[in-house]
Amino acid sequence: MDAQKVDMFIMTNGKFFESHQIGQIRERLLVLDESKWPMIQSLPLKDPSTSLIVSILGGSMGIDRFIIGDTGIGVGKLLTCGGFGIWTIIDWFMIQGATREKNMQKLQQFLY
Amino acid sequence: MTSTRNRLYLLLALVCTAGYIWLFINLPNAESSPDVCMIKHVTGIPCPSCGSTRSITSLLHGDVTGSLFWNPMGILILLIMLIAPVWITGDVLLKKQTLFSFYQQFEKTLQQRRVAIPAIALVLLNWIWNIHKGL
């Protein structure tokens, strides 16, 4: 793909991925076929900051996990009152990483 | 793939162990109200799953109506706590991943709109009932 397009994608969406994945994403995008560009551009990526806010407000009901697509863990948190409150606190620190991980999974379908 | 499977099994096993310890502590007194819920402490309103400990303990004491009254979610939790350890042990011993594939299928099903909306509505209704009961 066009280097300019790839760099634009990295600049606008870099914050949605772990920093150590950026290099790999750039490399893969450069060799990717041009026809996949519209799909990659319209991927529904989730913002880690938003999920942190949701985690702080609705974490004990598992809403943060539901939003990023971890439905099973979300149900677990909902049923156990946020894992006796402990899981809720752990997720305040884990949710941003989990969101970036989920975004990477979404992108990976197109990269390989 | 195996690492995600093992992570899920470890997490489930941990949660189940915590659940059993919690149940063991609270089993003698079915009517008491253990206060660990963060939502209840912060806002004074019970959360959707408040009352599930009381629900399970009254069910174990043989009181099915009481269990349904406290919180129907308790019965669901008890079912998971009974089935999950057996299933995990079976999968680990036979080196299979039937529970993991079931979990993924369950996630996929729950993400469909026609399943998700009734599920959310049920949880909300249960929550309103909880607040009304004043748990």
PDB file of C-alpha atoms in Angstrom:
ATOM      1  CA  MET A   1       0.000   0.000   0.000  1.00  0.00           C
ATOM      2  CA  ASP A   2       0.991   3.615  -0.473  1.00  0.00           C
ATOM      3  CA  ALA A   3       3.486   4.712   2.220  1.00  0.00           C
ATOM      4  CA  GLN A   4       1.671   8.030   2.610  1.00  0.00           C
ATOM      5  CA  LYS A   5      -1.641   6.288   3.321  1.00  0.00           C
ATOM      6  CA  VAL A   6      -0.009   3.926   5.795  1.00  0.00           C
ATOM      7  CA  ASP A   7       1.637   6.781   7.668  1.00  0.00           C
ATOM      8  CA  MET A   8      -1.666   8.635   7.761  1.00  0.00           C
ATOM      9  CA  PHE A   9      -3.338   5.543   9.219  1.00  0.00           C
ATOM     10  CA  ILE A  10      -0.601   5.178  11.826  1.00  0.00           C
ATOM     11  CA  MET A  11      -0.852   8.855  12.777  1.00  0.00           C
ATOM     12  CA  THR A  12      -4.613   8.865  13.223  1.00  0.00           C
ATOM     13  CA  ASN A  13      -4.990   5.401  14.768  1.00  0.00           C
ATOM     14  CA  GLY A  14      -1.683   4.929  16.599  1.00  0.00           C
ATOM     15  CA  LYS A  15      -3.280   5.562  19.984  1.00  0.00           C
ATOM     16  CA  PHE A  16      -5.595   2.577  19.513  1.00  0.00           C
ATOM     17  CA  PHE A  17      -2.712   0.065  19.538  1.00  0.00           C
ATOM     18  CA  GLU A  18       0.129  -0.922  21.834  1.00  0.00           C
ATOM     19  CA  SER A  19       3.263   1.041  20.950  1.00  0.00           C
ATOM     20  CA  HIS A  20       5.300  -2.119  20.390  1.00  0.00           C
ATOM     21  CA  GLN A  21       2.815  -3.258  17.735  1.00  0.00           C
ATOM     22  CA  ILE A  22       3.018  -0.083  15.635  1.00  0.00           C
ATOM     23  CA  GLY A  23       6.162  -1.095  13.757  1.00  0.00           C
ATOM     24  CA  GLN A  24       4.720  -4.466  12.885  1.00  0.00           C
ATOM     25  CA  ILE A  25       1.416  -2.926  11.755  1.00  0.00           C
ATOM     26  CA  ARG A  26       3.258  -0.455   9.509  1.00  0.00           C
ATOM     27  CA  GLU A  27       5.329  -3.190   7.893  1.00  0.00           C
ATOM     28  CA  ARG A  28       2.303  -5.383   7.218  1.00  0.00           C
ATOM     29  CA  LEU A  29       0.218  -2.487   5.873  1.00  0.00           C
ATOM     30  CA  LEU A  30       2.962  -1.520   3.405  1.00  0.00           C
ATOM     31  CA  VAL A  31       2.873  -4.938   1.716  1.00  0.00           C
ATOM     32  CA  LEU A  32      -0.927  -5.182   1.896  1.00  0.00           C
ATOM     33  CA  ASP A  33      -3.134  -5.061  -1.183  1.00  0.00           C
ATOM     34  CA  GLU A  34      -4.686  -1.683  -2.008  1.00  0.00           C
ATOM     35  CA  SER A  35      -8.199  -3.194  -2.191  1.00  0.00           C
ATOM     36  CA  LYS A  36      -8.301  -3.742   1.577  1.00  0.00           C
ATOM     37  CA  TRP A  37      -7.770  -0.062   2.362  1.00  0.00           C
ATOM     38  CA  PRO A  38     -11.497   0.923   2.589  1.00  0.00           C
ATOM     39  CA  MET A  39     -12.194  -1.937   5.015  1.00  0.00           C
ATOM     40  CA  ILE A  40      -9.193  -1.147   7.207  1.00  0.00           C
ATOM     41  CA  GLN A  41     -10.106   2.511   7.253  1.00  0.00           C
ATOM     42  CA  SER A  42     -13.655   1.780   8.426  1.00  0.00           C
ATOM     43  CA  LEU A  43     -12.735  -0.693  11.187  1.00  0.00           C
ATOM     44  CA  PRO A  44     -14.737   0.031  14.369  1.00  0.00           C
ATOM     45  CA  LEU A  45     -11.757   0.592  16.676  1.00  0.00           C
ATOM     46  CA  LYS A  46     -12.444   1.385  20.326  1.00  0.00           C
ATOM     47  CA  ASP A  47     -10.793   4.263  22.161  1.00  0.00           C
ATOM     48  CA  PRO A  48      -8.854   3.107  25.272  1.00  0.00           C
ATOM     49  CA  SER A  49      -9.610   6.373  27.119  1.00  0.00           C
ATOM     50  CA  THR A  50     -13.350   5.889  26.636  1.00  0.00           C
ATOM     51  CA  SER A  51     -13.203   2.365  27.982  1.00  0.00           C
ATOM     52  CA  LEU A  52     -11.248   3.637  31.008  1.00  0.00           C
ATOM     53  CA  ILE A  53     -14.015   6.143  31.765  1.00  0.00           C
ATOM     54  CA  VAL A  54     -16.654   3.434  31.331  1.00  0.00           C
ATOM     55  CA  SER A  55     -14.601   1.119  33.541  1.00  0.00           C
ATOM     56  CA  ILE A  56     -14.478   3.658  36.356  1.00  0.00           C
ATOM     57  CA  LEU A  57     -18.207   4.407  36.140  1.00  0.00           C
ATOM     58  CA  GLY A  58     -19.738   1.051  35.221  1.00  0.00           C
ATOM     59  CA  GLY A  59     -16.936  -1.390  35.925  1.00  0.00           C
ATOM     60  CA  SER A  60     -18.716  -3.240  38.712  1.00  0.00           C
ATOM     61  CA  MET A  61     -21.442  -4.214  36.252  1.00  0.00           C
ATOM     62  CA  GLY A  62     -18.949  -5.300  33.602  1.00  0.00           C
ATOM     63  CA  ILE A  63     -20.063  -2.669  31.097  1.00  0.00           C
ATOM     64  CA  ASP A  64     -16.433  -1.916  30.187  1.00  0.00           C
ATOM     65  CA  ARG A  65     -15.873  -5.530  29.148  1.00  0.00           C
ATOM     66  CA  PHE A  66     -19.134  -5.631  27.191  1.00  0.00           C
ATOM     67  CA  ILE A  67     -18.141  -2.512  25.260  1.00  0.00           C
ATOM     68  CA  ILE A  68     -14.788  -3.846  24.058  1.00  0.00           C
ATOM     69  CA  GLY A  69     -16.387  -7.166  23.071  1.00  0.00           C
ATOM     70  CA  ASP A  70     -15.252  -9.395  25.977  1.00  0.00           C
ATOM     71  CA  THR A  71     -18.840 -10.503  26.540  1.00  0.00           C
ATOM     72  CA  GLY A  72     -18.006 -13.618  28.560  1.00  0.00           C
ATOM     73  CA  ILE A  73     -15.841 -11.758  31.057  1.00  0.00           C
ATOM     74  CA  GLY A  74     -18.489  -9.023  31.152  1.00  0.00           C
ATOM     75  CA  VAL A  75     -21.126 -11.541  32.212  1.00  0.00           C
ATOM     76  CA  GLY A  76     -18.715 -12.846  34.852  1.00  0.00           C
ATOM     77  CA  LYS A  77     -18.222  -9.374  36.268  1.00  0.00           C
ATOM     78  CA  LEU A  78     -21.945  -8.643  36.189  1.00  0.00           C
ATOM     79  CA  LEU A  79     -22.856 -11.843  38.041  1.00  0.00           C
ATOM     80  CA  THR A  80     -20.220 -11.485  40.745  1.00  0.00           C
ATOM     81  CA  CYS A  81     -20.784  -7.791  41.488  1.00  0.00           C
ATOM     82  CA  GLY A  82     -17.550  -6.882  39.691  1.00  0.00           C
ATOM     83  CA  GLY A  83     -15.659  -9.865  41.055  1.00  0.00           C
ATOM     84  CA  PHE A  84     -16.332  -8.847  44.685  1.00  0.00           C
ATOM     85  CA  GLY A  85     -15.081  -5.374  43.769  1.00  0.00           C
ATOM     86  CA  ILE A  86     -11.532  -6.664  43.365  1.00  0.00           C
ATOM     87  CA  TRP A  87     -11.808  -7.383  39.662  1.00  0.00           C
ATOM     88  CA  THR A  88     -13.299  -3.935  39.104  1.00  0.00           C
ATOM     89  CA  ILE A  89     -10.205  -2.306  40.574  1.00  0.00           C
ATOM     90  CA  ILE A  90      -7.851  -4.605  38.640  1.00  0.00           C
ATOM     91  CA  ASP A  91      -9.705  -3.729  35.428  1.00  0.00           C
ATOM     92  CA  TRP A  92      -9.229   0.001  35.981  1.00  0.00           C
ATOM     93  CA  PHE A  93      -5.585  -0.719  35.209  1.00  0.00           C
ATOM     94  CA  MET A  94      -6.071  -3.536  32.692  1.00  0.00           C
ATOM     95  CA  ILE A  95      -8.877  -2.196  30.515  1.00  0.00           C
ATOM     96  CA  GLN A  96      -6.777   0.152  28.340  1.00  0.00           C
ATOM     97  CA  GLY A  97      -4.378  -2.640  27.448  1.00  0.00           C
ATOM     98  CA  ALA A  98      -7.286  -5.013  26.843  1.00  0.00           C
ATOM     99  CA  THR A  99      -8.924  -2.480  24.507  1.00  0.00           C
ATOM    100  CA  ARG A 100      -5.720  -2.092  22.471  1.00  0.00           C
ATOM    101  CA  GLU A 101      -5.384  -5.877  22.347  1.00  0.00           C
ATOM    102  CA  LYS A 102      -8.945  -6.198  21.009  1.00  0.00           C
ATOM    103  CA  ASN A 103      -8.271  -3.490  18.389  1.00  0.00           C
ATOM    104  CA  MET A 104      -5.203  -5.421  17.277  1.00  0.00           C
ATOM    105  CA  GLN A 105      -7.286  -8.590  16.936  1.00  0.00           C
ATOM    106  CA  LYS A 106      -9.762  -6.720  14.721  1.00  0.00           C
ATOM    107  CA  LEU A 107      -6.996  -5.371  12.501  1.00  0.00           C
ATOM    108  CA  GLN A 108      -5.193  -8.695  12.374  1.00  0.00           C
ATOM    109  CA  GLN A 109      -7.984 -10.317  10.346  1.00  0.00           C
ATOM    110  CA  PHE A 110      -6.964  -8.072   7.456  1.00  0.00           C
ATOM    111  CA  LEU A 111      -3.212  -8.108   7.948  1.00  0.00           C
ATOM    112  CA  TYR A 112      -2.627 -11.853   7.596  1.00  0.00           C
TER     113      TYR A 112
ATOM    114  CA  MET B   1      -4.698 -20.392  21.263  1.00  0.00           C
ATOM    115  CA  THR B   2      -3.786 -22.720  24.132  1.00  0.00           C
ATOM    116  CA  SER B   3      -2.618 -19.795  26.255  1.00  0.00           C
ATOM    117  CA  THR B   4      -6.000 -18.066  25.964  1.00  0.00           C
ATOM    118  CA  ARG B   5      -7.706 -21.371  26.797  1.00  0.00           C
ATOM    119  CA  ASN B   6      -5.503 -21.856  29.840  1.00  0.00           C
ATOM    120  CA  ARG B   7      -6.005 -18.244  30.892  1.00  0.00           C
ATOM    121  CA  LEU B   8      -9.785 -18.641  30.742  1.00  0.00           C
ATOM    122  CA  TYR B   9      -9.688 -21.902  32.710  1.00  0.00           C
ATOM    123  CA  LEU B  10      -7.390 -20.409  35.344  1.00  0.00           C
ATOM    124  CA  LEU B  11      -9.633 -17.365  35.689  1.00  0.00           C
ATOM    125  CA  LEU B  12     -12.773 -19.508  35.974  1.00  0.00           C
ATOM    126  CA  ALA B  13     -11.132 -21.803  38.514  1.00  0.00           C
ATOM    127  CA  LEU B  14      -9.981 -18.812  40.590  1.00  0.00           C
ATOM    128  CA  VAL B  15     -13.440 -17.221  40.527  1.00  0.00           C
ATOM    129  CA  CYS B  16     -15.080 -20.532  41.469  1.00  0.00           C
ATOM    130  CA  THR B  17     -12.645 -21.050  44.364  1.00  0.00           C
ATOM    131  CA  ALA B  18     -13.286 -17.528  45.596  1.00  0.00           C
ATOM    132  CA  GLY B  19     -16.999 -18.182  45.271  1.00  0.00           C
ATOM    133  CA  TYR B  20     -16.825 -21.404  47.298  1.00  0.00           C
ATOM    134  CA  ILE B  21     -14.750 -19.758  50.049  1.00  0.00           C
ATOM    135  CA  TRP B  22     -17.193 -16.858  50.142  1.00  0.00           C
ATOM    136  CA  LEU B  23     -20.135 -19.281  50.296  1.00  0.00           C
ATOM    137  CA  PHE B  24     -18.483 -21.310  53.067  1.00  0.00           C
ATOM    138  CA  ILE B  25     -18.057 -18.164  55.180  1.00  0.00           C
ATOM    139  CA  ASN B  26     -21.663 -17.074  54.646  1.00  0.00           C
ATOM    140  CA  LEU B  27     -23.444 -20.430  54.726  1.00  0.00           C
ATOM    141  CA  PRO B  28     -24.345 -20.478  58.461  1.00  0.00           C
ATOM    142  CA  ASN B  29     -26.530 -17.367  58.314  1.00  0.00           C
ATOM    143  CA  ALA B  30     -28.884 -17.231  55.340  1.00  0.00           C
ATOM    144  CA  GLU B  31     -30.614 -13.975  56.230  1.00  0.00           C
ATOM    145  CA  SER B  32     -27.568 -11.810  56.884  1.00  0.00           C
ATOM    146  CA  SER B  33     -26.549  -9.189  54.365  1.00  0.00           C
ATOM    147  CA  PRO B  34     -22.817  -9.194  53.601  1.00  0.00           C
ATOM    148  CA  ASP B  35     -21.738  -5.751  52.389  1.00  0.00           C
ATOM    149  CA  VAL B  36     -18.988  -6.017  49.801  1.00  0.00           C
ATOM    150  CA  CYS B  37     -20.757  -4.341  46.896  1.00  0.00           C
ATOM    151  CA  MET B  38     -18.984  -1.196  45.718  1.00  0.00           C
ATOM    152  CA  ILE B  39     -22.065   0.299  44.079  1.00  0.00           C
ATOM    153  CA  LYS B  40     -24.067  -0.123  47.266  1.00  0.00           C
ATOM    154  CA  HIS B  41     -21.333   1.487  49.350  1.00  0.00           C
ATOM    155  CA  VAL B  42     -20.918   4.438  46.999  1.00  0.00           C
ATOM    156  CA  THR B  43     -24.491   5.177  45.945  1.00  0.00           C
ATOM    157  CA  GLY B  44     -26.670   3.398  48.507  1.00  0.00           C
ATOM    158  CA  ILE B  45     -28.525   1.614  45.700  1.00  0.00           C
ATOM    159  CA  PRO B  46     -28.137  -2.168  45.340  1.00  0.00           C
ATOM    160  CA  CYS B  47     -26.470  -3.413  42.144  1.00  0.00           C
ATOM    161  CA  PRO B  48     -28.027  -5.960  39.722  1.00  0.00           C
ATOM    162  CA  SER B  49     -26.346  -8.895  41.449  1.00  0.00           C
ATOM    163  CA  CYS B  50     -26.831  -7.791  45.052  1.00  0.00           C
ATOM    164  CA  GLY B  51     -28.532 -10.517  47.057  1.00  0.00           C
ATOM    165  CA  SER B  52     -27.076 -13.448  45.142  1.00  0.00           C
ATOM    166  CA  THR B  53     -25.167 -14.700  48.212  1.00  0.00           C
ATOM    167  CA  ARG B  54     -28.406 -14.707  50.200  1.00  0.00           C
ATOM    168  CA  SER B  55     -30.135 -16.365  47.241  1.00  0.00           C
ATOM    169  CA  ILE B  56     -27.597 -19.222  47.120  1.00  0.00           C
ATOM    170  CA  THR B  57     -27.490 -19.733  50.894  1.00  0.00           C
ATOM    171  CA  SER B  58     -31.290 -19.906  51.139  1.00  0.00           C
ATOM    172  CA  LEU B  59     -31.362 -22.341  48.216  1.00  0.00           C
ATOM    173  CA  LEU B  60     -28.799 -24.522  50.010  1.00  0.00           C
ATOM    174  CA  HIS B  61     -30.984 -24.375  53.104  1.00  0.00           C
ATOM    175  CA  GLY B  62     -33.833 -25.711  50.962  1.00  0.00           C
ATOM    176  CA  ASP B  63     -35.794 -22.482  50.552  1.00  0.00           C
ATOM    177  CA  VAL B  64     -36.420 -22.193  46.770  1.00  0.00           C
ATOM    178  CA  THR B  65     -38.970 -19.352  46.966  1.00  0.00           C
ATOM    179  CA  GLY B  66     -36.664 -17.325  49.185  1.00  0.00           C
ATOM    180  CA  SER B  67     -33.849 -17.913  46.768  1.00  0.00           C
ATOM    181  CA  LEU B  68     -35.936 -16.641  43.859  1.00  0.00           C
ATOM    182  CA  PHE B  69     -37.038 -13.672  45.942  1.00  0.00           C
ATOM    183  CA  TRP B  70     -33.536 -12.562  46.941  1.00  0.00           C
ATOM    184  CA  ASN B  71     -32.105 -12.710  43.433  1.00  0.00           C
ATOM    185  CA  PRO B  72     -32.801 -15.163  40.569  1.00  0.00           C
ATOM    186  CA  MET B  73     -29.214 -14.582  39.399  1.00  0.00           C
ATOM    187  CA  GLY B  74     -28.029 -16.570  42.410  1.00  0.00           C
ATOM    188  CA  ILE B  75     -29.383 -19.791  40.901  1.00  0.00           C
ATOM    189  CA  LEU B  76     -27.501 -19.056  37.676  1.00  0.00           C
ATOM    190  CA  ILE B  77     -24.296 -18.443  39.656  1.00  0.00           C
ATOM    191  CA  LEU B  78     -24.752 -21.684  41.606  1.00  0.00           C
ATOM    192  CA  LEU B  79     -25.209 -23.601  38.329  1.00  0.00           C
ATOM    193  CA  ILE B  80     -21.995 -22.111  36.908  1.00  0.00           C
ATOM    194  CA  MET B  81     -20.151 -22.883  40.148  1.00  0.00           C
ATOM    195  CA  LEU B  82     -21.335 -26.495  40.026  1.00  0.00           C
ATOM    196  CA  ILE B  83     -20.688 -27.137  36.338  1.00  0.00           C
ATOM    197  CA  ALA B  84     -17.485 -25.149  35.663  1.00  0.00           C
ATOM    198  CA  PRO B  85     -15.079 -27.104  37.949  1.00  0.00           C
ATOM    199  CA  VAL B  86     -16.230 -30.465  36.549  1.00  0.00           C
ATOM    200  CA  TRP B  87     -16.002 -29.237  32.958  1.00  0.00           C
ATOM    201  CA  ILE B  88     -12.553 -27.657  33.503  1.00  0.00           C
ATOM    202  CA  THR B  89     -11.179 -30.808  35.148  1.00  0.00           C
ATOM    203  CA  GLY B  90     -12.532 -32.954  32.323  1.00  0.00           C
ATOM    204  CA  ASP B  91     -11.043 -30.687  29.654  1.00  0.00           C
ATOM    205  CA  VAL B  92      -7.653 -30.481  31.361  1.00  0.00           C
ATOM    206  CA  LEU B  93      -7.460 -34.239  31.927  1.00  0.00           C
ATOM    207  CA  LEU B  94      -8.536 -35.124  28.379  1.00  0.00           C
ATOM    208  CA  LYS B  95      -6.470 -32.246  26.872  1.00  0.00           C
ATOM    209  CA  LYS B  96      -9.541 -30.931  25.026  1.00  0.00           C
ATOM    210  CA  GLN B  97     -11.039 -27.453  24.745  1.00  0.00           C
ATOM    211  CA  THR B  98     -14.772 -28.079  24.687  1.00  0.00           C
ATOM    212  CA  LEU B  99     -15.444 -25.438  27.364  1.00  0.00           C
ATOM    213  CA  PHE B 100     -13.330 -22.882  25.505  1.00  0.00           C
ATOM    214  CA  SER B 101     -15.228 -23.421  22.249  1.00  0.00           C
ATOM    215  CA  PHE B 102     -18.497 -23.249  24.178  1.00  0.00           C
ATOM    216  CA  TYR B 103     -17.349 -19.954  25.722  1.00  0.00           C
ATOM    217  CA  GLN B 104     -16.497 -18.489  22.315  1.00  0.00           C
ATOM    218  CA  GLN B 105     -19.825 -19.640  20.896  1.00  0.00           C
ATOM    219  CA  PHE B 106     -21.596 -18.110  23.909  1.00  0.00           C
ATOM    220  CA  GLU B 107     -19.811 -14.785  23.361  1.00  0.00           C
ATOM    221  CA  LYS B 108     -20.786 -14.772  19.702  1.00  0.00           C
ATOM    222  CA  THR B 109     -24.431 -15.565  20.498  1.00  0.00           C
ATOM    223  CA  LEU B 110     -24.678 -12.892  23.168  1.00  0.00           C
ATOM    224  CA  GLN B 111     -23.300 -10.255  20.806  1.00  0.00           C
ATOM    225  CA  GLN B 112     -26.219 -10.684  18.415  1.00  0.00           C
ATOM    226  CA  ARG B 113     -28.709  -7.887  18.804  1.00  0.00           C
ATOM    227  CA  ARG B 114     -31.776 -10.124  19.183  1.00  0.00           C
ATOM    228  CA  VAL B 115     -30.153 -11.896  22.137  1.00  0.00           C
ATOM    229  CA  ALA B 116     -28.401  -8.900  23.661  1.00  0.00           C
ATOM    230  CA  ILE B 117     -31.423  -6.602  23.942  1.00  0.00           C
ATOM    231  CA  PRO B 118     -33.685  -9.068  25.847  1.00  0.00           C
ATOM    232  CA  ALA B 119     -30.727  -9.992  28.088  1.00  0.00           C
ATOM    233  CA  ILE B 120     -30.059  -6.344  28.939  1.00  0.00           C
ATOM    234  CA  ALA B 121     -33.786  -5.796  29.529  1.00  0.00           C
ATOM    235  CA  LEU B 122     -33.909  -8.775  31.924  1.00  0.00           C
ATOM    236  CA  VAL B 123     -30.901  -7.535  33.882  1.00  0.00           C
ATOM    237  CA  LEU B 124     -32.418  -4.043  34.095  1.00  0.00           C
ATOM    238  CA  LEU B 125     -35.772  -5.454  35.248  1.00  0.00           C
ATOM    239  CA  ASN B 126     -33.999  -7.518  37.895  1.00  0.00           C
ATOM    240  CA  TRP B 127     -32.101  -4.419  38.962  1.00  0.00           C
ATOM    241  CA  ILE B 128     -35.317  -2.377  39.302  1.00  0.00           C
ATOM    242  CA  TRP B 129     -36.792  -5.232  41.347  1.00  0.00           C
ATOM    243  CA  ASN B 130     -33.661  -5.230  43.536  1.00  0.00           C
ATOM    244  CA  ILE B 131     -33.973  -1.508  44.209  1.00  0.00           C
ATOM    245  CA  HIS B 132     -37.692  -1.921  44.898  1.00  0.00           C
ATOM    246  CA  LYS B 133     -36.995  -4.731  47.367  1.00  0.00           C
ATOM    247  CA  GLY B 134     -34.407  -2.534  49.052  1.00  0.00           C
ATOM    248  CA  LEU B 135     -31.751  -5.244  49.416  1.00  0.00           C
TER     249      LEU B 135
END
